[in-house]
Amino acid sequence: MPKPVPGSAPATHPEPSPVRPTKDDVVLHARHLEQVLGYLRDGTNVNVVGMRSSGRSALVRRVIERLNAGGASVTRICGVRALQDRPLSALAVAGVQIAATPGQLPALSSAVGSLEVLLSARPSVLVIDDADDLDPTTVGAIVAVHSRARTPVLTTSRPGGRRQPGTSALTAELQPGARVTLAPLRFEGVHTLVHDLLGGAVDPATVARVAAKSGGLPGLVAAVVDTGRRENRIVQRDGLWVTRDSLWTTAMSQSVEPFLTDIDDAGLDAVTLLSFAGTLPLRTAQRMVAPDTLASLDDAGLLQVLADGDEPVVGVFPPLVAEFITHEGATMRNLLARDRLAEVDRHVVPVVHVDRGQEAAGGPLEARLLAQHWTAERVARRGAWERSATPAAAVALLESVVLTTGAHHEVEAVLQGTSAEGTALDRARLVAWTATHRALSSGTAAGALDGLDQHRGTLPGCESLLDAAALDVSLLVGDVPAAALDAAAPPAEDEPVARAALLVSRAAAALAAGRPARADELLDAVPDVDGRREHVASLRALSRLLACDVRGAVDDALAGVERARRNLAPEALHEHAYVAGYGMQLQGRVVELDELTSSVLALGTAPRHLPHVQAALLTFAANAAEWQGRRDYARTTALQASALRGPRGPHPWMSADLLTALVHDPDDDAAADAIWQVALERAQAGFLAAAVTAGVRAVERSPSAERAAQVSAMAATCDAPLLSRLADYAVAIASADEKQLAVQESALYRAGLRQFAVRTAVARSVLLLEAGEARAALEHADSAWSQAGLRGRDLCGLFAPLDRAVNLTVREREVAVLVARGYSLPEIAARMVLSVRTVENHVFSASHKVGADGREGLARAARTWLTCGQR
């Protein structure tokens, strides 16, 4: 129950209203909204701290709406910087009556009295927006009133460390107090907000660019999207919102320039320097900028610092501030900054690892580091190609092109403008690169394979490289050639690079066919050559995964992700992230899966020749959101994936067209049929690992013994233990046999496949419930919840089938939740405006449906799995 505030009558503070939060609440700051309301309800003063554009004022508006809906009287005061030299001006503007008497003390006394009258209503809350800009006399008046009325106060302020004595003087007196910090939005929040603002499917690279440039500040996200649409920088093509050219326009200045109003000339010089530098090692920045200036910028939130051992990296935050300065800054100041940078010996800084929980803060700087590196590489490589358009220079340039814009016409221009002069190996690499590009562009293998055949016999020592390219093309837009799986070793006289390419491609084909043992044999024979090591490492991890060594596979893949970050290697980063995400999904490590996919997708450097890998990462992100009950994010992610252009990939989950069905209504048989058709198509083409995976999901959605038997037959043709276990699980699900499910549940836990073990446990509980064994169903559901080791209810969505089977009424569910919160039956009756007898009936009925023996069992269910489907 709410705690009474000293000096006031009990229950005078507002309860949160049952009013449904708006979409802005859900996207931006739902958790903070409830947190602030909870503090105010308990009589605790709150200071909401956030940068400009962080959503402070939006949060205040939502709080006021909820307070008013709950019957509270709200008095709002806004600090105005232009009136800081006018005593009591903020109170006067807010409508506080101040007697027009000469002298400061009478005016102050009048203001205090009038403000006390405004706050005399019960319940009452004082809201002070932009407290940094209050004049000292107003601060004194508010402190004086609060010392007597003890009305809870909500203030908002900007970050500033100890440099804001006015705000500090106010918040120091508002006790008991709590600080709520509005951090930038995580990638999910930016993703959802961008889709909401644009009202349609958005290219993943566009979302990543908006996230990186805005730093996750919602006001800047909205500004980028709005100006981008108005200036035709964000346009809709074939139903997909995409970015063309730079997102910066002069119109953005109005939203960005206010970030610099709180810094002095030394700070502006430092920000200008860092803006042109892009990113700097902290040691270098300290040689160029006074430490106290750097510290003050950090206090104001205008710097990001990421630690990487002994070499921290520093950059301007939000990144749009740097763009404003470099595009619109004073000419002389900018020239001086460039001259100073030219005198400094700067070295390339590795991309740092962003620790768990730091994605929102670290993502923009990490994205900028990658973009900065590959943009510079592209410029340098284009210069080299223009000086000598050889195949070697062309391949190097194309590698950088697909990691930046990847525009089709630009790739074609390089291919058309490259000479035929060069070594056989360089020419073969360009031919292979061209074949892959043609296959991805056309979606068919014919033209690409014809181009390869034209060079047969003309590139001595490189036939294996051409064979590898042909196999890669087939895996992308064709099928798994059975002959390639057990073919003879590549010719010994071929170049090591060519032999390595063919062995690696055959290993990928073996994995696609569900044969990890064969893949390991092929990978063991791969010569150790540059350019293949990380790809080989990712395939080895995938092989471990199919062999059901899930923990080892995930550990290897996460190590690969870290190496790729440090080496500025987006292609390797996505390949390793795919394996890690696939394994985490099997393990049920949903929180970590969400963090991994968000951090990779936010970088905005998805290689354009790997759309199928990006489709898999989007699928993992949507699945994680679905299991956590975040269906809006899951659906917009599915919308985004469905707009990806490109073929289905060779491995599980690499089908963009699969995701829409996965997040569809779980009771929709048409969605299950769509998933099953993907499984059949993948099986027919020889991609058995992908076929089994999709088939299992189809059986989950619509249990069918016939389909389960087909999945089992597919898995039987493979030698992958993971696929066999998944097929056995599908057979058990389709059987509706509680004993068979019990066997599988135990086996899946032992194998480390926690996600499927939880699914099996839920299926068992549903069967027990349908058989009239409600008590046994409850006990097993509780056991499954505990054994799964759920952290933060991260697999809550998997319990939704049981929640639906219980089928509580709306009233029964509301009562169950209040019982779980510790309310007594009379208290519940008062809150719900019902009789105690009616509440007792609801408790009895809900307990009976759940299988609980009284309120304690009902409360335990309501605290765990019972409300998972309602989040």
PDB file of C-alpha atoms in Angstrom, residues 531-788:
ATOM      1  CA  GLY A 531      41.698 -14.366 -45.788  1.00  0.00           C
ATOM      2  CA  ARG A 532      40.181 -17.744 -44.873  1.00  0.00           C
ATOM      3  CA  ARG A 533      40.958 -18.155 -41.199  1.00  0.00           C
ATOM      4  CA  GLU A 534      37.903 -16.432 -39.749  1.00  0.00           C
ATOM      5  CA  HIS A 535      35.558 -18.055 -42.252  1.00  0.00           C
ATOM      6  CA  VAL A 536      37.034 -21.430 -41.368  1.00  0.00           C
ATOM      7  CA  ALA A 537      36.646 -20.635 -37.668  1.00  0.00           C
ATOM      8  CA  SER A 538      32.965 -19.763 -38.111  1.00  0.00           C
ATOM      9  CA  LEU A 539      32.332 -22.993 -40.022  1.00  0.00           C
ATOM     10  CA  ARG A 540      34.096 -25.013 -37.318  1.00  0.00           C
ATOM     11  CA  ALA A 541      31.851 -23.410 -34.698  1.00  0.00           C
ATOM     12  CA  LEU A 542      28.779 -24.196 -36.797  1.00  0.00           C
ATOM     13  CA  SER A 543      29.983 -27.790 -37.101  1.00  0.00           C
ATOM     14  CA  ARG A 544      30.276 -28.018 -33.300  1.00  0.00           C
ATOM     15  CA  LEU A 545      26.740 -26.702 -33.057  1.00  0.00           C
ATOM     16  CA  LEU A 546      25.319 -29.336 -35.402  1.00  0.00           C
ATOM     17  CA  ALA A 547      27.276 -31.949 -33.437  1.00  0.00           C
ATOM     18  CA  CYS A 548      25.268 -30.711 -30.397  1.00  0.00           C
ATOM     19  CA  ASP A 549      28.273 -29.235 -28.597  1.00  0.00           C
ATOM     20  CA  VAL A 550      26.258 -26.087 -28.145  1.00  0.00           C
ATOM     21  CA  ARG A 551      28.243 -24.537 -25.324  1.00  0.00           C
ATOM     22  CA  GLY A 552      31.558 -25.021 -27.107  1.00  0.00           C
ATOM     23  CA  ALA A 553      30.155 -23.655 -30.354  1.00  0.00           C
ATOM     24  CA  VAL A 554      28.804 -20.522 -28.695  1.00  0.00           C
ATOM     25  CA  ASP A 555      32.065 -19.903 -26.827  1.00  0.00           C
ATOM     26  CA  ASP A 556      34.060 -20.254 -30.071  1.00  0.00           C
ATOM     27  CA  ALA A 557      31.683 -17.990 -31.968  1.00  0.00           C
ATOM     28  CA  LEU A 558      31.680 -15.276 -29.297  1.00  0.00           C
ATOM     29  CA  ALA A 559      35.478 -15.313 -29.338  1.00  0.00           C
ATOM     30  CA  GLY A 560      35.241 -14.857 -33.108  1.00  0.00           C
ATOM     31  CA  VAL A 561      32.854 -11.935 -32.662  1.00  0.00           C
ATOM     32  CA  GLU A 562      35.370 -10.275 -30.364  1.00  0.00           C
ATOM     33  CA  ARG A 563      38.239 -10.825 -32.821  1.00  0.00           C
ATOM     34  CA  ALA A 564      36.164  -9.438 -35.666  1.00  0.00           C
ATOM     35  CA  ARG A 565      35.326  -6.306 -33.678  1.00  0.00           C
ATOM     36  CA  ARG A 566      38.972  -5.706 -32.905  1.00  0.00           C
ATOM     37  CA  ASN A 567      40.036  -6.367 -36.488  1.00  0.00           C
ATOM     38  CA  LEU A 568      37.349  -4.141 -38.011  1.00  0.00           C
ATOM     39  CA  ALA A 569      36.026  -7.097 -39.984  1.00  0.00           C
ATOM     40  CA  PRO A 570      32.246  -6.816 -40.532  1.00  0.00           C
ATOM     41  CA  GLU A 571      32.005  -9.950 -42.691  1.00  0.00           C
ATOM     42  CA  ALA A 572      33.616 -12.141 -40.044  1.00  0.00           C
ATOM     43  CA  LEU A 573      31.597 -10.340 -37.356  1.00  0.00           C
ATOM     44  CA  HIS A 574      28.295 -11.291 -38.996  1.00  0.00           C
ATOM     45  CA  GLU A 575      29.341 -14.883 -39.658  1.00  0.00           C
ATOM     46  CA  HIS A 576      30.454 -15.465 -36.065  1.00  0.00           C
ATOM     47  CA  ALA A 577      27.411 -13.590 -34.701  1.00  0.00           C
ATOM     48  CA  TYR A 578      25.169 -15.912 -36.718  1.00  0.00           C
ATOM     49  CA  VAL A 579      26.639 -19.030 -35.096  1.00  0.00           C
ATOM     50  CA  ALA A 580      26.639 -17.451 -31.637  1.00  0.00           C
ATOM     51  CA  GLY A 581      23.041 -16.297 -32.044  1.00  0.00           C
ATOM     52  CA  TYR A 582      21.914 -19.688 -33.335  1.00  0.00           C
ATOM     53  CA  GLY A 583      23.479 -21.402 -30.331  1.00  0.00           C
ATOM     54  CA  MET A 584      22.179 -18.886 -27.800  1.00  0.00           C
ATOM     55  CA  GLN A 585      18.719 -19.384 -29.216  1.00  0.00           C
ATOM     56  CA  LEU A 586      18.992 -23.131 -28.650  1.00  0.00           C
ATOM     57  CA  GLN A 587      20.267 -22.544 -25.118  1.00  0.00           C
ATOM     58  CA  GLY A 588      17.509 -20.089 -24.313  1.00  0.00           C
ATOM     59  CA  ARG A 589      20.006 -17.307 -23.500  1.00  0.00           C
ATOM     60  CA  VAL A 590      17.538 -14.738 -24.730  1.00  0.00           C
ATOM     61  CA  VAL A 591      18.825 -11.649 -22.931  1.00  0.00           C
ATOM     62  CA  GLU A 592      22.335 -12.223 -24.283  1.00  0.00           C
ATOM     63  CA  LEU A 593      20.924 -13.074 -27.701  1.00  0.00           C
ATOM     64  CA  ASP A 594      19.025  -9.799 -27.755  1.00  0.00           C
ATOM     65  CA  GLU A 595      22.154  -7.866 -26.794  1.00  0.00           C
ATOM     66  CA  LEU A 596      24.266  -9.613 -29.407  1.00  0.00           C
ATOM     67  CA  THR A 597      21.862  -9.110 -32.300  1.00  0.00           C
ATOM     68  CA  SER A 598      21.124  -5.508 -31.337  1.00  0.00           C
ATOM     69  CA  SER A 599      24.794  -4.597 -31.112  1.00  0.00           C
ATOM     70  CA  VAL A 600      25.590  -6.154 -34.512  1.00  0.00           C
ATOM     71  CA  LEU A 601      22.530  -4.794 -36.316  1.00  0.00           C
ATOM     72  CA  ALA A 602      23.209  -1.317 -34.904  1.00  0.00           C
ATOM     73  CA  LEU A 603      26.632  -1.144 -36.572  1.00  0.00           C
ATOM     74  CA  GLY A 604      25.084  -0.586 -39.986  1.00  0.00           C
ATOM     75  CA  THR A 605      27.913  -2.385 -41.799  1.00  0.00           C
ATOM     76  CA  ALA A 606      26.091  -5.520 -42.926  1.00  0.00           C
ATOM     77  CA  PRO A 607      27.977  -6.839 -45.973  1.00  0.00           C
ATOM     78  CA  ARG A 608      25.668  -6.466 -48.961  1.00  0.00           C
ATOM     79  CA  HIS A 609      26.650  -9.916 -50.248  1.00  0.00           C
ATOM     80  CA  LEU A 610      25.405 -11.575 -47.041  1.00  0.00           C
ATOM     81  CA  PRO A 611      21.692 -10.634 -46.911  1.00  0.00           C
ATOM     82  CA  HIS A 612      20.860 -14.164 -45.779  1.00  0.00           C
ATOM     83  CA  VAL A 613      23.090 -13.791 -42.710  1.00  0.00           C
ATOM     84  CA  GLN A 614      21.381 -10.515 -41.886  1.00  0.00           C
ATOM     85  CA  ALA A 615      18.012 -12.252 -42.304  1.00  0.00           C
ATOM     86  CA  ALA A 616      19.098 -14.846 -39.731  1.00  0.00           C
ATOM     87  CA  LEU A 617      20.194 -12.168 -37.246  1.00  0.00           C
ATOM     88  CA  LEU A 618      16.864 -10.377 -37.671  1.00  0.00           C
ATOM     89  CA  THR A 619      15.106 -13.702 -37.084  1.00  0.00           C
ATOM     90  CA  PHE A 620      17.059 -14.272 -33.870  1.00  0.00           C
ATOM     91  CA  ALA A 621      16.224 -10.732 -32.727  1.00  0.00           C
ATOM     92  CA  ALA A 622      12.524 -11.234 -33.459  1.00  0.00           C
ATOM     93  CA  ASN A 623      12.464 -14.603 -31.710  1.00  0.00           C
ATOM     94  CA  ALA A 624      14.110 -13.120 -28.629  1.00  0.00           C
ATOM     95  CA  ALA A 625      11.551 -10.315 -28.577  1.00  0.00           C
ATOM     96  CA  GLU A 626       8.685 -12.774 -29.063  1.00  0.00           C
ATOM     97  CA  TRP A 627       9.825 -14.951 -26.169  1.00  0.00           C
ATOM     98  CA  GLN A 628      10.155 -11.903 -23.929  1.00  0.00           C
ATOM     99  CA  GLY A 629       6.664 -10.742 -24.817  1.00  0.00           C
ATOM    100  CA  ARG A 630       7.781  -7.769 -26.953  1.00  0.00           C
ATOM    101  CA  ARG A 631       5.522  -8.540 -29.887  1.00  0.00           C
ATOM    102  CA  ASP A 632       5.563  -5.061 -31.453  1.00  0.00           C
ATOM    103  CA  TYR A 633       9.331  -5.225 -31.899  1.00  0.00           C
ATOM    104  CA  ALA A 634       9.084  -8.788 -33.195  1.00  0.00           C
ATOM    105  CA  ARG A 635       6.539  -7.759 -35.810  1.00  0.00           C
ATOM    106  CA  THR A 636       8.440  -4.694 -37.034  1.00  0.00           C
ATOM    107  CA  THR A 637      11.600  -6.794 -37.225  1.00  0.00           C
ATOM    108  CA  ALA A 638       9.698  -9.325 -39.323  1.00  0.00           C
ATOM    109  CA  LEU A 639       8.485  -6.491 -41.537  1.00  0.00           C
ATOM    110  CA  GLN A 640      12.061  -5.346 -41.937  1.00  0.00           C
ATOM    111  CA  ALA A 641      13.321  -8.840 -42.792  1.00  0.00           C
ATOM    112  CA  SER A 642      10.548  -9.393 -45.338  1.00  0.00           C
ATOM    113  CA  ALA A 643      11.825  -6.372 -47.256  1.00  0.00           C
ATOM    114  CA  LEU A 644      15.353  -7.735 -47.577  1.00  0.00           C
ATOM    115  CA  ARG A 645      16.403  -8.442 -51.111  1.00  0.00           C
ATOM    116  CA  GLY A 646      18.266 -11.672 -51.640  1.00  0.00           C
ATOM    117  CA  PRO A 647      17.979 -15.455 -51.792  1.00  0.00           C
ATOM    118  CA  ARG A 648      17.578 -17.914 -48.960  1.00  0.00           C
ATOM    119  CA  GLY A 649      20.896 -18.835 -47.435  1.00  0.00           C
ATOM    120  CA  PRO A 650      22.292 -22.347 -47.081  1.00  0.00           C
ATOM    121  CA  HIS A 651      22.019 -22.722 -43.298  1.00  0.00           C
ATOM    122  CA  PRO A 652      19.144 -22.666 -40.767  1.00  0.00           C
ATOM    123  CA  TRP A 653      17.162 -19.452 -40.273  1.00  0.00           C
ATOM    124  CA  MET A 654      18.699 -17.744 -43.323  1.00  0.00           C
ATOM    125  CA  SER A 655      15.298 -17.237 -44.988  1.00  0.00           C
ATOM    126  CA  ALA A 656      13.883 -13.732 -44.780  1.00  0.00           C
ATOM    127  CA  ASP A 657      10.476 -14.955 -45.958  1.00  0.00           C
ATOM    128  CA  LEU A 658      10.287 -17.332 -42.989  1.00  0.00           C
ATOM    129  CA  LEU A 659      10.204 -14.664 -40.297  1.00  0.00           C
ATOM    130  CA  THR A 660       6.773 -13.234 -41.058  1.00  0.00           C
ATOM    131  CA  ALA A 661       5.215 -16.648 -40.496  1.00  0.00           C
ATOM    132  CA  LEU A 662       7.250 -17.201 -37.329  1.00  0.00           C
ATOM    133  CA  VAL A 663       5.835 -14.127 -35.563  1.00  0.00           C
ATOM    134  CA  HIS A 664       2.296 -14.617 -36.879  1.00  0.00           C
ATOM    135  CA  ASP A 665      -0.636 -15.561 -34.658  1.00  0.00           C
ATOM    136  CA  PRO A 666       0.360 -18.861 -33.018  1.00  0.00           C
ATOM    137  CA  ASP A 667      -3.100 -20.303 -33.710  1.00  0.00           C
ATOM    138  CA  ASP A 668      -2.993 -19.526 -37.425  1.00  0.00           C
ATOM    139  CA  ASP A 669      -2.645 -22.794 -39.355  1.00  0.00           C
ATOM    140  CA  ALA A 670      -1.787 -20.860 -42.513  1.00  0.00           C
ATOM    141  CA  ALA A 671       1.421 -19.652 -40.842  1.00  0.00           C
ATOM    142  CA  ALA A 672       2.350 -23.225 -39.959  1.00  0.00           C
ATOM    143  CA  ASP A 673       1.698 -24.251 -43.561  1.00  0.00           C
ATOM    144  CA  ALA A 674       3.951 -21.462 -44.823  1.00  0.00           C
ATOM    145  CA  ILE A 675       6.769 -22.598 -42.539  1.00  0.00           C
ATOM    146  CA  TRP A 676       6.258 -26.184 -43.675  1.00  0.00           C
ATOM    147  CA  GLN A 677       6.528 -25.187 -47.333  1.00  0.00           C
ATOM    148  CA  VAL A 678       9.912 -23.599 -46.593  1.00  0.00           C
ATOM    149  CA  ALA A 679      10.981 -26.857 -44.948  1.00  0.00           C
ATOM    150  CA  LEU A 680       9.934 -28.900 -47.988  1.00  0.00           C
ATOM    151  CA  GLU A 681      11.684 -26.559 -50.417  1.00  0.00           C
ATOM    152  CA  ARG A 682      14.897 -26.619 -48.399  1.00  0.00           C
ATOM    153  CA  ALA A 683      14.782 -30.416 -48.193  1.00  0.00           C
ATOM    154  CA  GLN A 684      14.216 -30.811 -51.899  1.00  0.00           C
ATOM    155  CA  ALA A 685      17.256 -28.617 -52.594  1.00  0.00           C
ATOM    156  CA  GLY A 686      19.418 -30.622 -50.186  1.00  0.00           C
ATOM    157  CA  PHE A 687      19.625 -28.038 -47.400  1.00  0.00           C
ATOM    158  CA  LEU A 688      18.655 -30.574 -44.769  1.00  0.00           C
ATOM    159  CA  ALA A 689      19.825 -28.629 -41.691  1.00  0.00           C
ATOM    160  CA  ALA A 690      17.597 -25.719 -42.656  1.00  0.00           C
ATOM    161  CA  ALA A 691      14.790 -28.095 -43.622  1.00  0.00           C
ATOM    162  CA  VAL A 692      14.764 -29.909 -40.279  1.00  0.00           C
ATOM    163  CA  THR A 693      14.894 -26.643 -38.359  1.00  0.00           C
ATOM    164  CA  ALA A 694      11.954 -25.147 -40.252  1.00  0.00           C
ATOM    165  CA  GLY A 695      10.055 -28.440 -40.116  1.00  0.00           C
ATOM    166  CA  VAL A 696      10.341 -28.602 -36.337  1.00  0.00           C
ATOM    167  CA  ARG A 697       8.930 -25.099 -36.006  1.00  0.00           C
ATOM    168  CA  ALA A 698       6.041 -25.989 -38.317  1.00  0.00           C
ATOM    169  CA  VAL A 699       5.199 -29.008 -36.122  1.00  0.00           C
ATOM    170  CA  GLU A 700       5.342 -26.807 -33.021  1.00  0.00           C
ATOM    171  CA  ARG A 701       2.849 -24.398 -34.556  1.00  0.00           C
ATOM    172  CA  SER A 702       0.471 -27.113 -35.762  1.00  0.00           C
ATOM    173  CA  PRO A 703       1.264 -30.588 -34.378  1.00  0.00           C
ATOM    174  CA  SER A 704       1.061 -33.246 -37.084  1.00  0.00           C
ATOM    175  CA  ALA A 705       2.323 -36.801 -36.732  1.00  0.00           C
ATOM    176  CA  GLU A 706       2.755 -37.042 -40.500  1.00  0.00           C
ATOM    177  CA  ARG A 707       4.914 -33.920 -40.681  1.00  0.00           C
ATOM    178  CA  ALA A 708       6.906 -34.987 -37.630  1.00  0.00           C
ATOM    179  CA  ALA A 709       7.629 -38.314 -39.322  1.00  0.00           C
ATOM    180  CA  GLN A 710       8.879 -36.470 -42.414  1.00  0.00           C
ATOM    181  CA  VAL A 711      11.138 -34.307 -40.246  1.00  0.00           C
ATOM    182  CA  SER A 712      12.477 -37.425 -38.566  1.00  0.00           C
ATOM    183  CA  ALA A 713      13.173 -38.979 -41.992  1.00  0.00           C
ATOM    184  CA  MET A 714      15.061 -35.838 -43.062  1.00  0.00           C
ATOM    185  CA  ALA A 715      17.211 -35.935 -39.923  1.00  0.00           C
ATOM    186  CA  ALA A 716      17.910 -39.641 -40.411  1.00  0.00           C
ATOM    187  CA  THR A 717      19.764 -38.906 -43.646  1.00  0.00           C
ATOM    188  CA  CYS A 718      22.173 -36.627 -41.759  1.00  0.00           C
ATOM    189  CA  ASP A 719      24.877 -37.358 -39.189  1.00  0.00           C
ATOM    190  CA  ALA A 720      24.142 -34.269 -37.079  1.00  0.00           C
ATOM    191  CA  PRO A 721      23.144 -35.097 -33.464  1.00  0.00           C
ATOM    192  CA  LEU A 722      21.474 -31.706 -33.083  1.00  0.00           C
ATOM    193  CA  LEU A 723      19.109 -32.396 -35.956  1.00  0.00           C
ATOM    194  CA  SER A 724      18.303 -35.852 -34.560  1.00  0.00           C
ATOM    195  CA  ARG A 725      17.426 -34.383 -31.169  1.00  0.00           C
ATOM    196  CA  LEU A 726      15.234 -31.723 -32.733  1.00  0.00           C
ATOM    197  CA  ALA A 727      13.455 -34.343 -34.844  1.00  0.00           C
ATOM    198  CA  ASP A 728      12.817 -36.485 -31.750  1.00  0.00           C
ATOM    199  CA  TYR A 729      11.398 -33.406 -30.060  1.00  0.00           C
ATOM    200  CA  ALA A 730       9.052 -32.791 -33.008  1.00  0.00           C
ATOM    201  CA  VAL A 731       7.826 -36.397 -32.882  1.00  0.00           C
ATOM    202  CA  ALA A 732       7.130 -36.054 -29.149  1.00  0.00           C
ATOM    203  CA  ILE A 733       5.259 -32.767 -29.612  1.00  0.00           C
ATOM    204  CA  ALA A 734       3.107 -34.301 -32.342  1.00  0.00           C
ATOM    205  CA  SER A 735       2.415 -37.418 -30.281  1.00  0.00           C
ATOM    206  CA  ALA A 736       0.582 -35.585 -27.473  1.00  0.00           C
ATOM    207  CA  ASP A 737       1.976 -38.322 -25.220  1.00  0.00           C
ATOM    208  CA  GLU A 738       2.868 -37.011 -21.755  1.00  0.00           C
ATOM    209  CA  LYS A 739       5.323 -39.834 -21.042  1.00  0.00           C
ATOM    210  CA  GLN A 740       7.133 -39.355 -24.347  1.00  0.00           C
ATOM    211  CA  LEU A 741       7.368 -35.640 -23.659  1.00  0.00           C
ATOM    212  CA  ALA A 742       8.811 -36.389 -20.219  1.00  0.00           C
ATOM    213  CA  VAL A 743      11.605 -38.429 -21.788  1.00  0.00           C
ATOM    214  CA  GLN A 744      12.375 -35.706 -24.293  1.00  0.00           C
ATOM    215  CA  GLU A 745      12.293 -32.949 -21.672  1.00  0.00           C
ATOM    216  CA  SER A 746      15.026 -34.666 -19.670  1.00  0.00           C
ATOM    217  CA  ALA A 747      17.104 -35.424 -22.778  1.00  0.00           C
ATOM    218  CA  LEU A 748      16.880 -31.855 -24.038  1.00  0.00           C
ATOM    219  CA  TYR A 749      17.983 -30.398 -20.702  1.00  0.00           C
ATOM    220  CA  ARG A 750      21.002 -32.735 -20.664  1.00  0.00           C
ATOM    221  CA  ALA A 751      21.897 -31.707 -24.207  1.00  0.00           C
ATOM    222  CA  GLY A 752      21.900 -28.027 -23.249  1.00  0.00           C
ATOM    223  CA  LEU A 753      18.902 -27.228 -25.478  1.00  0.00           C
ATOM    224  CA  ARG A 754      17.098 -25.256 -22.824  1.00  0.00           C
ATOM    225  CA  GLN A 755      14.694 -23.504 -25.182  1.00  0.00           C
ATOM    226  CA  PHE A 756      13.285 -26.773 -26.452  1.00  0.00           C
ATOM    227  CA  ALA A 757      13.297 -28.307 -22.978  1.00  0.00           C
ATOM    228  CA  VAL A 758      11.102 -25.432 -21.772  1.00  0.00           C
ATOM    229  CA  ARG A 759       8.800 -25.847 -24.756  1.00  0.00           C
ATOM    230  CA  THR A 760       8.499 -29.562 -23.948  1.00  0.00           C
ATOM    231  CA  ALA A 761       7.759 -28.851 -20.300  1.00  0.00           C
ATOM    232  CA  VAL A 762       5.029 -26.382 -21.246  1.00  0.00           C
ATOM    233  CA  ALA A 763       3.518 -28.914 -23.656  1.00  0.00           C
ATOM    234  CA  ARG A 764       3.478 -31.496 -20.844  1.00  0.00           C
ATOM    235  CA  SER A 765       1.757 -29.057 -18.507  1.00  0.00           C
ATOM    236  CA  VAL A 766      -0.896 -28.276 -21.118  1.00  0.00           C
ATOM    237  CA  LEU A 767      -1.574 -31.997 -21.615  1.00  0.00           C
ATOM    238  CA  LEU A 768      -1.883 -32.531 -17.867  1.00  0.00           C
ATOM    239  CA  LEU A 769      -4.271 -29.596 -17.616  1.00  0.00           C
ATOM    240  CA  GLU A 770      -6.417 -30.879 -20.483  1.00  0.00           C
ATOM    241  CA  ALA A 771      -6.496 -34.307 -18.787  1.00  0.00           C
ATOM    242  CA  GLY A 772      -7.997 -32.730 -15.696  1.00  0.00           C
ATOM    243  CA  GLU A 773      -4.804 -32.960 -13.652  1.00  0.00           C
ATOM    244  CA  ALA A 774      -4.602 -29.245 -12.878  1.00  0.00           C
ATOM    245  CA  ARG A 775      -2.544 -29.681  -9.716  1.00  0.00           C
ATOM    246  CA  ALA A 776       0.053 -31.810 -11.517  1.00  0.00           C
ATOM    247  CA  ALA A 777       0.117 -29.252 -14.348  1.00  0.00           C
ATOM    248  CA  LEU A 778       0.801 -26.444 -11.864  1.00  0.00           C
ATOM    249  CA  GLU A 779       3.564 -28.374 -10.128  1.00  0.00           C
ATOM    250  CA  HIS A 780       5.241 -29.202 -13.412  1.00  0.00           C
ATOM    251  CA  ALA A 781       4.970 -25.624 -14.695  1.00  0.00           C
ATOM    252  CA  ASP A 782       6.568 -24.357 -11.470  1.00  0.00           C
ATOM    253  CA  SER A 783       9.315 -26.958 -11.814  1.00  0.00           C
ATOM    254  CA  ALA A 784       9.940 -26.047 -15.450  1.00  0.00           C
ATOM    255  CA  TRP A 785      10.188 -22.371 -14.532  1.00  0.00           C
ATOM    256  CA  SER A 786      12.739 -23.098 -11.821  1.00  0.00           C
ATOM    257  CA  GLN A 787      14.793 -25.666 -13.741  1.00  0.00           C
ATOM    258  CA  ALA A 788      15.024 -23.415 -16.759  1.00  0.00           C
TER     259      ALA A 788
END
